[in-house]
PDB file of C-alpha atoms in Angstrom:
ATOM      1  CA  MET A 287      -9.131   3.232  17.891  1.00  0.00           C
ATOM      2  CA  ASP A 288     -10.328   6.771  16.408  1.00  0.00           C
ATOM      3  CA  ASP A 289     -13.489   7.393  15.105  1.00  0.00           C
ATOM      4  CA  LYS A 290     -12.493   7.711  11.713  1.00  0.00           C
ATOM      5  CA  THR A 291     -11.240   3.962  11.774  1.00  0.00           C
ATOM      6  CA  LEU A 292     -14.048   2.575  13.444  1.00  0.00           C
ATOM      7  CA  GLN A 293     -16.193   3.891  10.647  1.00  0.00           C
ATOM      8  CA  LEU A 294     -14.206   2.686   8.132  1.00  0.00           C
ATOM      9  CA  ARG A 295     -13.749  -1.010   9.889  1.00  0.00           C
ATOM     10  CA  ARG A 296     -17.492  -1.360  10.388  1.00  0.00           C
ATOM     11  CA  GLY A 297     -18.370  -3.507   7.289  1.00  0.00           C
ATOM     12  CA  PHE A 298     -15.285  -5.358   7.643  1.00  0.00           C
ATOM     13  CA  ASP A 299     -15.797  -6.215  11.012  1.00  0.00           C
ATOM     14  CA  SER A 300     -19.715  -7.370  10.695  1.00  0.00           C
ATOM     15  CA  SER A 301     -18.674  -9.819   7.851  1.00  0.00           C
ATOM     16  CA  ASP A 302     -15.442 -10.830   9.607  1.00  0.00           C
ATOM     17  CA  PRO A 303     -15.976 -10.641  13.475  1.00  0.00           C
ATOM     18  CA  ASP A 304     -13.146 -13.271  14.636  1.00  0.00           C
ATOM     19  CA  PHE A 305     -10.594 -11.158  12.616  1.00  0.00           C
ATOM     20  CA  GLY A 306     -10.599  -7.857  14.391  1.00  0.00           C
ATOM     21  CA  PRO A 307      -7.546  -5.215  14.882  1.00  0.00           C
ATOM     22  CA  GLY A 308      -4.377  -6.796  16.009  1.00  0.00           C
ATOM     23  CA  ILE A 309      -4.242 -10.160  13.974  1.00  0.00           C
ATOM     24  CA  PRO A 310      -1.693 -10.042  11.680  1.00  0.00           C
ATOM     25  CA  PHE A 311      -2.905 -10.531   7.729  1.00  0.00           C
ATOM     26  CA  TRP A 312      -1.031 -13.590   7.185  1.00  0.00           C
ATOM     27  CA  ARG A 313      -3.257 -15.364  10.109  1.00  0.00           C
ATOM     28  CA  HIS A 314      -6.355 -14.900   7.869  1.00  0.00           C
ATOM     29  CA  GLU A 315      -8.183 -17.560   6.339  1.00  0.00           C
ATOM     30  CA  TYR A 316      -7.489 -17.020   2.816  1.00  0.00           C
ATOM     31  CA  PHE A 317      -3.652 -15.910   3.049  1.00  0.00           C
ATOM     32  CA  SER A 318      -3.105 -19.882   1.851  1.00  0.00           C
ATOM     33  CA  ASP A 319      -4.912 -18.942  -1.215  1.00  0.00           C
ATOM     34  CA  VAL A 320      -2.985 -15.721  -1.970  1.00  0.00           C
ATOM     35  CA  LEU A 321       0.235 -17.488  -1.365  1.00  0.00           C
ATOM     36  CA  ALA A 322      -0.835 -20.152  -3.511  1.00  0.00           C
ATOM     37  CA  GLN A 323      -1.346 -17.836  -6.473  1.00  0.00           C
ATOM     38  CA  GLU A 324       1.754 -15.598  -6.138  1.00  0.00           C
ATOM     39  CA  PRO A 325       5.165 -17.312  -5.630  1.00  0.00           C
ATOM     40  CA  LEU A 326       6.736 -13.861  -4.904  1.00  0.00           C
ATOM     41  CA  LEU A 327       5.576 -14.366  -1.321  1.00  0.00           C
ATOM     42  CA  GLU A 328       6.813 -17.486  -0.336  1.00  0.00           C
ATOM     43  CA  LYS A 329      10.020 -15.242  -0.250  1.00  0.00           C
ATOM     44  CA  ILE A 330       8.995 -12.999   2.556  1.00  0.00           C
ATOM     45  CA  VAL A 331       6.662 -15.246   4.917  1.00  0.00           C
ATOM     46  CA  PRO A 332       9.684 -16.654   6.530  1.00  0.00           C
ATOM     47  CA  ALA A 333      10.685 -12.958   7.459  1.00  0.00           C
ATOM     48  CA  LEU A 334       6.805 -11.911   9.090  1.00  0.00           C
ATOM     49  CA  PRO A 335       7.136 -11.718  12.361  1.00  0.00           C
ATOM     50  CA  LYS A 336       5.163 -13.821  15.034  1.00  0.00           C
ATOM     51  CA  GLU A 337       3.209 -10.453  16.175  1.00  0.00           C
ATOM     52  CA  LEU A 338       2.768  -7.401  15.042  1.00  0.00           C
ATOM     53  CA  ASN A 339       4.359  -5.245  17.381  1.00  0.00           C
ATOM     54  CA  GLN A 340       7.320  -7.301  17.056  1.00  0.00           C
ATOM     55  CA  LYS A 341      10.378  -5.003  15.878  1.00  0.00           C
ATOM     56  CA  ILE A 342      11.863  -5.710  12.663  1.00  0.00           C
ATOM     57  CA  PHE A 343      13.865  -2.406  12.045  1.00  0.00           C
ATOM     58  CA  ALA A 344      15.204   0.675  13.404  1.00  0.00           C
ATOM     59  CA  GLY A 345      12.548   3.440  13.477  1.00  0.00           C
ATOM     60  CA  GLN A 346       9.798   1.126  13.295  1.00  0.00           C
ATOM     61  CA  PRO A 347       8.315   1.701  16.553  1.00  0.00           C
ATOM     62  CA  GLU A 348       8.267   5.535  16.124  1.00  0.00           C
ATOM     63  CA  ILE A 349       6.474   4.698  12.720  1.00  0.00           C
ATOM     64  CA  GLU A 350       3.742   2.368  13.741  1.00  0.00           C
ATOM     65  CA  LYS A 351       2.383   5.735  16.384  1.00  0.00           C
ATOM     66  CA  LEU A 352       1.460   7.550  13.205  1.00  0.00           C
ATOM     67  CA  TRP A 353      -1.851   7.109  11.747  1.00  0.00           C
ATOM     68  CA  SER A 354      -2.622   4.632   9.003  1.00  0.00           C
ATOM     69  CA  SER A 355      -5.821   1.747   8.273  1.00  0.00           C
ATOM     70  CA  TYR A 356      -2.546  -0.633   7.325  1.00  0.00           C
ATOM     71  CA  LYS A 357      -1.636  -1.030  10.616  1.00  0.00           C
ATOM     72  CA  ASP A 358      -4.430  -3.218  11.915  1.00  0.00           C
ATOM     73  CA  HIS A 359      -3.352  -6.326  10.445  1.00  0.00           C
ATOM     74  CA  GLY A 360       0.303  -5.131   9.959  1.00  0.00           C
ATOM     75  CA  TYR A 361       0.686  -4.398   6.278  1.00  0.00           C
ATOM     76  CA  GLY A 362       3.694  -2.108   7.321  1.00  0.00           C
ATOM     77  CA  HIS A 363       5.461  -5.819   7.598  1.00  0.00           C
ATOM     78  CA  LEU A 364       4.459  -6.561   3.874  1.00  0.00           C
ATOM     79  CA  PHE A 365       5.754  -3.128   2.784  1.00  0.00           C
ATOM     80  CA  TYR A 366       8.960  -3.703   4.458  1.00  0.00           C
ATOM     81  CA  GLN A 367       9.683  -7.165   3.488  1.00  0.00           C
ATOM     82  CA  LEU A 368       8.738  -6.564  -0.372  1.00  0.00           C
ATOM     83  CA  ILE A 369      11.505  -4.119  -0.515  1.00  0.00           C
ATOM     84  CA  ARG A 370      14.070  -6.171   1.352  1.00  0.00           C
ATOM     85  CA  CYS A 371      13.478  -8.817  -1.048  1.00  0.00           C
ATOM     86  CA  LEU A 372      12.557  -7.301  -4.293  1.00  0.00           C
ATOM     87  CA  LYS A 373      15.520  -4.710  -4.001  1.00  0.00           C
ATOM     88  CA  PRO A 374      13.906  -1.646  -6.021  1.00  0.00           C
ATOM     89  CA  ALA A 375      15.786   1.331  -7.185  1.00  0.00           C
ATOM     90  CA  GLN A 376      13.133   3.638  -7.852  1.00  0.00           C
ATOM     91  CA  CYS A 377       9.847   3.222  -5.654  1.00  0.00           C
ATOM     92  CA  VAL A 378       6.862   6.044  -6.173  1.00  0.00           C
ATOM     93  CA  GLU A 379       4.089   6.362  -3.813  1.00  0.00           C
ATOM     94  CA  ILE A 380       0.993   8.296  -4.393  1.00  0.00           C
ATOM     95  CA  GLY A 381      -0.775   9.152  -1.578  1.00  0.00           C
ATOM     96  CA  VAL A 382       1.305  10.024   1.742  1.00  0.00           C
ATOM     97  CA  LEU A 383      -1.022  11.028   4.450  1.00  0.00           C
ATOM     98  CA  GLN A 384       1.458  11.039   7.538  1.00  0.00           C
ATOM     99  CA  GLY A 385       3.771   9.180   6.047  1.00  0.00           C
ATOM    100  CA  PHE A 386       3.400   5.867   7.512  1.00  0.00           C
ATOM    101  CA  SER A 387       4.247   3.145   4.159  1.00  0.00           C
ATOM    102  CA  LEU A 388       6.688   5.907   2.657  1.00  0.00           C
ATOM    103  CA  LEU A 389       8.770   5.829   5.921  1.00  0.00           C
ATOM    104  CA  THR A 390       8.351   2.130   6.066  1.00  0.00           C
ATOM    105  CA  VAL A 391       9.576   1.522   2.503  1.00  0.00           C
ATOM    106  CA  ALA A 392      12.326   4.372   3.008  1.00  0.00           C
ATOM    107  CA  ALA A 393      13.338   2.444   6.063  1.00  0.00           C
ATOM    108  CA  ALA A 394      13.573  -1.062   3.961  1.00  0.00           C
ATOM    109  CA  LEU A 395      15.836   0.953   1.298  1.00  0.00           C
ATOM    110  CA  ARG A 396      17.867   2.007   3.641  1.00  0.00           C
ATOM    111  CA  ASP A 397      18.561  -1.217   5.098  1.00  0.00           C
ATOM    112  CA  ASN A 398      19.407  -2.321   1.650  1.00  0.00           C
ATOM    113  CA  GLY A 399      21.984   0.131   1.347  1.00  0.00           C
ATOM    114  CA  ARG A 400      20.077   1.456  -2.257  1.00  0.00           C
ATOM    115  CA  GLY A 401      17.105   2.665  -3.432  1.00  0.00           C
ATOM    116  CA  LYS A 402      14.700   5.675  -3.728  1.00  0.00           C
ATOM    117  CA  ILE A 403      11.322   6.402  -2.778  1.00  0.00           C
ATOM    118  CA  SER A 404       9.616   9.462  -4.331  1.00  0.00           C
ATOM    119  CA  GLY A 405       6.108  10.789  -2.348  1.00  0.00           C
ATOM    120  CA  PHE A 406       3.317  12.548  -3.629  1.00  0.00           C
ATOM    121  CA  ASP A 407       0.223  14.157  -2.430  1.00  0.00           C
ATOM    122  CA  LEU A 408      -1.682  17.360  -2.506  1.00  0.00           C
ATOM    123  CA  PHE A 409      -1.130  17.416   1.113  1.00  0.00           C
ATOM    124  CA  GLU A 410      -3.440  20.848   2.528  1.00  0.00           C
ATOM    125  CA  GLN A 411      -4.975  21.060  -0.767  1.00  0.00           C
ATOM    126  CA  TYR A 412      -6.916  17.774  -0.390  1.00  0.00           C
ATOM    127  CA  PRO A 413     -10.065  18.809   1.355  1.00  0.00           C
ATOM    128  CA  TYR A 414     -10.685  15.436   3.258  1.00  0.00           C
ATOM    129  CA  HIS A 415      -7.923  13.763   5.556  1.00  0.00           C
ATOM    130  CA  HIS A 416      -4.979  15.195   5.045  1.00  0.00           C
ATOM    131  CA  GLU A 417      -1.300  15.809   6.725  1.00  0.00           C
ATOM    132  CA  SER A 418       1.006  19.060   5.876  1.00  0.00           C
ATOM    133  CA  PHE A 419       3.507  18.787   3.712  1.00  0.00           C
ATOM    134  CA  GLU A 420       5.847  20.344   6.537  1.00  0.00           C
ATOM    135  CA  ASN A 421       4.650  17.611   8.885  1.00  0.00           C
ATOM    136  CA  VAL A 422       5.658  15.134   6.557  1.00  0.00           C
ATOM    137  CA  ASP A 423       8.791  16.675   5.080  1.00  0.00           C
ATOM    138  CA  ARG A 424      10.091  17.096   9.154  1.00  0.00           C
ATOM    139  CA  ARG A 425       9.339  13.383   9.979  1.00  0.00           C
ATOM    140  CA  ILE A 426      11.533  12.171   7.048  1.00  0.00           C
ATOM    141  CA  LYS A 427      14.386  14.270   8.242  1.00  0.00           C
ATOM    142  CA  ASN A 428      13.776  13.070  11.932  1.00  0.00           C
ATOM    143  CA  PHE A 429      14.175   9.525  10.814  1.00  0.00           C
ATOM    144  CA  ASN A 430      16.991  10.524   8.666  1.00  0.00           C
ATOM    145  CA  LEU A 431      15.660   9.331   5.839  1.00  0.00           C
ATOM    146  CA  GLN A 432      16.053  12.394   3.663  1.00  0.00           C
ATOM    147  CA  SER A 433      18.554  11.265   1.315  1.00  0.00           C
ATOM    148  CA  ILE A 434      16.379   8.089   0.507  1.00  0.00           C
ATOM    149  CA  ALA A 435      12.881   9.793   0.589  1.00  0.00           C
ATOM    150  CA  THR A 436      11.476  13.163  -1.073  1.00  0.00           C
ATOM    151  CA  ILE A 437       7.661  14.341  -0.877  1.00  0.00           C
ATOM    152  CA  ALA A 438       6.246  16.709  -3.593  1.00  0.00           C
ATOM    153  CA  ARG A 439       2.395  18.101  -4.099  1.00  0.00           C
ATOM    154  CA  ARG A 440       1.084  16.894  -7.463  1.00  0.00           C
ATOM    155  CA  ASP A 441      -2.109  15.451  -8.732  1.00  0.00           C
ATOM    156  CA  ALA A 442      -2.101  12.131  -8.598  1.00  0.00           C
ATOM    157  CA  PHE A 443      -2.869  11.734 -12.302  1.00  0.00           C
ATOM    158  CA  ALA A 444      -0.085  13.764 -13.312  1.00  0.00           C
ATOM    159  CA  VAL A 445       2.550  11.875 -11.188  1.00  0.00           C
ATOM    160  CA  HIS A 446       3.024   9.547 -13.958  1.00  0.00           C
ATOM    161  CA  GLU A 447       4.207  12.003 -16.342  1.00  0.00           C
ATOM    162  CA  GLN A 448       7.410  12.360 -14.255  1.00  0.00           C
ATOM    163  CA  PHE A 449       8.790   8.869 -14.707  1.00  0.00           C
ATOM    164  CA  VAL A 450       9.773   6.885 -17.685  1.00  0.00           C
ATOM    165  CA  GLU A 451      10.187   3.608 -15.655  1.00  0.00           C
ATOM    166  CA  VAL A 452       9.997   2.713 -11.691  1.00  0.00           C
ATOM    167  CA  ASP A 453      10.345  -0.510  -9.943  1.00  0.00           C
ATOM    168  CA  TYR A 454       7.454  -0.084  -7.350  1.00  0.00           C
ATOM    169  CA  LEU A 455       4.248   1.605  -7.210  1.00  0.00           C
ATOM    170  CA  HIS A 456       2.113   2.347  -4.044  1.00  0.00           C
ATOM    171  CA  VAL A 457      -1.145   4.122  -4.612  1.00  0.00           C
ATOM    172  CA  ASP A 458      -4.042   4.985  -1.667  1.00  0.00           C
ATOM    173  CA  ILE A 459      -6.026   8.275  -2.562  1.00  0.00           C
ATOM    174  CA  SER A 460      -9.372   7.275  -1.780  1.00  0.00           C
ATOM    175  CA  ASN A 461      -8.958   4.542  -3.950  1.00  0.00           C
ATOM    176  CA  ASN A 462     -12.070   3.146  -6.416  1.00  0.00           C
ATOM    177  CA  GLY A 463     -12.936   1.408  -9.405  1.00  0.00           C
ATOM    178  CA  ASP A 464     -12.156   4.126 -11.721  1.00  0.00           C
ATOM    179  CA  THR A 465      -8.835   4.992  -9.758  1.00  0.00           C
ATOM    180  CA  TYR A 466      -7.868   1.700 -10.508  1.00  0.00           C
ATOM    181  CA  ARG A 467      -8.283   2.131 -13.973  1.00  0.00           C
ATOM    182  CA  LYS A 468      -6.539   5.206 -14.235  1.00  0.00           C
ATOM    183  CA  ILE A 469      -3.441   4.243 -12.599  1.00  0.00           C
ATOM    184  CA  PHE A 470      -2.945   0.553 -14.308  1.00  0.00           C
ATOM    185  CA  GLU A 471      -3.694   2.833 -17.914  1.00  0.00           C
ATOM    186  CA  GLN A 472      -1.064   5.356 -16.536  1.00  0.00           C
ATOM    187  CA  TRP A 473       1.644   2.913 -14.868  1.00  0.00           C
ATOM    188  CA  ALA A 474       1.430  -0.743 -16.005  1.00  0.00           C
ATOM    189  CA  PRO A 475       3.833   0.142 -19.059  1.00  0.00           C
ATOM    190  CA  LYS A 476       6.243   2.088 -16.724  1.00  0.00           C
ATOM    191  CA  VAL A 477       6.414  -0.272 -13.722  1.00  0.00           C
ATOM    192  CA  LYS A 478       8.654  -3.329 -13.914  1.00  0.00           C
ATOM    193  CA  LYS A 479       8.163  -5.507 -10.639  1.00  0.00           C
ATOM    194  CA  VAL A 480       5.058  -4.344  -8.153  1.00  0.00           C
ATOM    195  CA  MET A 481       1.972  -2.301  -7.900  1.00  0.00           C
ATOM    196  CA  LEU A 482       0.043  -2.283  -4.477  1.00  0.00           C
ATOM    197  CA  LEU A 483      -3.250  -0.558  -4.072  1.00  0.00           C
ATOM    198  CA  GLU A 484      -5.259   0.021  -1.127  1.00  0.00           C
ATOM    199  CA  GLY A 485      -8.607  -1.718  -1.352  1.00  0.00           C
ATOM    200  CA  GLY A 486      -9.624  -4.637  -3.311  1.00  0.00           C
ATOM    201  CA  SER A 487     -11.881  -6.595  -1.485  1.00  0.00           C
ATOM    202  CA  VAL A 488     -15.339  -7.326  -1.799  1.00  0.00           C
ATOM    203  CA  LYS A 489     -15.820  -5.560   1.570  1.00  0.00           C
ATOM    204  CA  ARG A 490     -14.407  -2.470   0.850  1.00  0.00           C
ATOM    205  CA  ASP A 491     -16.569  -2.372  -2.050  1.00  0.00           C
ATOM    206  CA  VAL A 492     -19.436  -1.456   0.468  1.00  0.00           C
ATOM    207  CA  VAL A 493     -17.619   0.693   2.985  1.00  0.00           C
ATOM    208  CA  GLU A 494     -20.047   3.617   3.609  1.00  0.00           C
ATOM    209  CA  TRP A 495     -18.349   6.427   1.674  1.00  0.00           C
ATOM    210  CA  MET A 496     -18.150   4.169  -1.597  1.00  0.00           C
ATOM    211  CA  ILE A 497     -21.842   3.512  -1.367  1.00  0.00           C
ATOM    212  CA  LYS A 498     -23.085   7.085  -0.437  1.00  0.00           C
ATOM    213  CA  TYR A 499     -21.116   8.811  -2.990  1.00  0.00           C
ATOM    214  CA  LYS A 500     -21.760   6.183  -5.251  1.00  0.00           C
ATOM    215  CA  LYS A 501     -18.036   5.161  -6.313  1.00  0.00           C
ATOM    216  CA  PRO A 502     -17.328   2.454  -9.036  1.00  0.00           C
ATOM    217  CA  SER A 503     -16.456  -1.108  -7.434  1.00  0.00           C
ATOM    218  CA  ILE A 504     -12.695  -1.996  -7.552  1.00  0.00           C
ATOM    219  CA  THR A 505     -13.135  -5.921  -7.414  1.00  0.00           C
ATOM    220  CA  LYS A 506     -15.072  -5.158 -10.853  1.00  0.00           C
ATOM    221  CA  ALA A 507     -12.070  -3.583 -12.610  1.00  0.00           C
ATOM    222  CA  LEU A 508      -9.735  -6.240 -10.965  1.00  0.00           C
ATOM    223  CA  ASP A 509     -12.011  -8.774 -13.090  1.00  0.00           C
ATOM    224  CA  GLU A 510     -10.934  -6.531 -15.847  1.00  0.00           C
ATOM    225  CA  PHE A 511      -7.574  -6.165 -15.731  1.00  0.00           C
ATOM    226  CA  ARG A 512      -6.997  -9.993 -15.431  1.00  0.00           C
ATOM    227  CA  LEU A 513      -7.941  -9.935 -19.382  1.00  0.00           C
ATOM    228  CA  LYS A 514      -6.905  -6.334 -20.187  1.00  0.00           C
ATOM    229  CA  TYR A 515      -3.203  -6.584 -18.482  1.00  0.00           C
ATOM    230  CA  PRO A 516      -2.017 -10.512 -18.887  1.00  0.00           C
ATOM    231  CA  ASP A 517       1.709  -9.718 -18.154  1.00  0.00           C
ATOM    232  CA  TRP A 518       0.169  -8.742 -14.437  1.00  0.00           C
ATOM    233  CA  ASN A 519      -0.710 -11.331 -11.568  1.00  0.00           C
ATOM    234  CA  ILE A 520      -3.145  -9.904  -9.296  1.00  0.00           C
ATOM    235  CA  VAL A 521      -4.058 -10.719  -5.839  1.00  0.00           C
ATOM    236  CA  VAL A 522      -5.666  -9.371  -3.027  1.00  0.00           C
ATOM    237  CA  PHE A 523      -5.390  -9.294   0.910  1.00  0.00           C
ATOM    238  CA  ASP A 524      -8.590  -9.591   2.199  1.00  0.00           C
ATOM    239  CA  PRO A 525      -7.861  -8.042   5.321  1.00  0.00           C
ATOM    240  CA  TYR A 526      -8.576  -4.233   6.437  1.00  0.00           C
ATOM    241  CA  PRO A 527      -8.789  -2.019   4.449  1.00  0.00           C
ATOM    242  CA  SER A 528      -7.701  -4.998   1.959  1.00  0.00           C
ATOM    243  CA  LEU A 529      -4.529  -4.397  -0.653  1.00  0.00           C
ATOM    244  CA  THR A 530      -4.317  -5.555  -3.938  1.00  0.00           C
ATOM    245  CA  LEU A 531      -1.127  -6.722  -4.981  1.00  0.00           C
ATOM    246  CA  ALA A 532      -0.007  -6.887  -8.834  1.00  0.00           C
ATOM    247  CA  VAL A 533       3.441  -8.737  -9.530  1.00  0.00           C
ATOM    248  CA  ARG A 534       4.763  -8.281 -13.019  1.00  0.00           C
ATOM    249  CA  LYS A 535       4.894 -11.845 -14.334  1.00  0.00           C
ATOM    250  CA  ASN A 536       8.733 -12.976 -14.965  1.00  0.00           C
ATOM    251  CA  SER A 537      10.195  -9.832 -13.258  1.00  0.00           C
ATOM    252  CA  GLN A 538      11.609 -12.023 -10.630  1.00  0.00           C
ATOM    253  CA  LYS A 539      13.728 -14.157 -13.189  1.00  0.00           C
TER     254      LYS A 539
END
């Protein structure tokens, strides 16, 4: 595990020392509560593997070599199985980094036989942890997913202008409460099925950089959303780095 991951995990591990890297998120003590709150998850649970390293789809071992905080507890399996279940036509990802979740979703779309994903990032223009556009574009081609996945440089809060509606949205851009507020305001009218946003747990609100830079709480934003957006059912997966799943009500009917 690299220094960046260790730093980000510190608060999670101190409050939940028995749930370290390598334990699937679906084995967390709170997963049964999340399962009870969102019926969609009942459809994907049977497809979740017994172990994180179990191969599910072509290209998975190579994708798993990319850096992502999502790998520690197997969130890639959630991305893949959601796409297989929902069979979306148009997916959008904001915040691509090395392409772990983008390529996982693209592989699921490939296996569905339909659907596209458009990824957006600042790439080299982002001053902190980033990846080059060329490297990600090359990976897409190396996995032979270029007919499914495309990427572009664009500001995160301008991407919504490009779409009338989408089925699936995933956002991972150093999220904080204000990020969530802007994304929901821009995208709640446009997303037909699900939104996934990195973060959402109490522990994620108090990671070092959130405190240092006095970033707004995500959990408080989610409390607001449950009243402001009654058409959406919102649940949070607690294991590092935590993940918020918002499902449009009645979207499965």
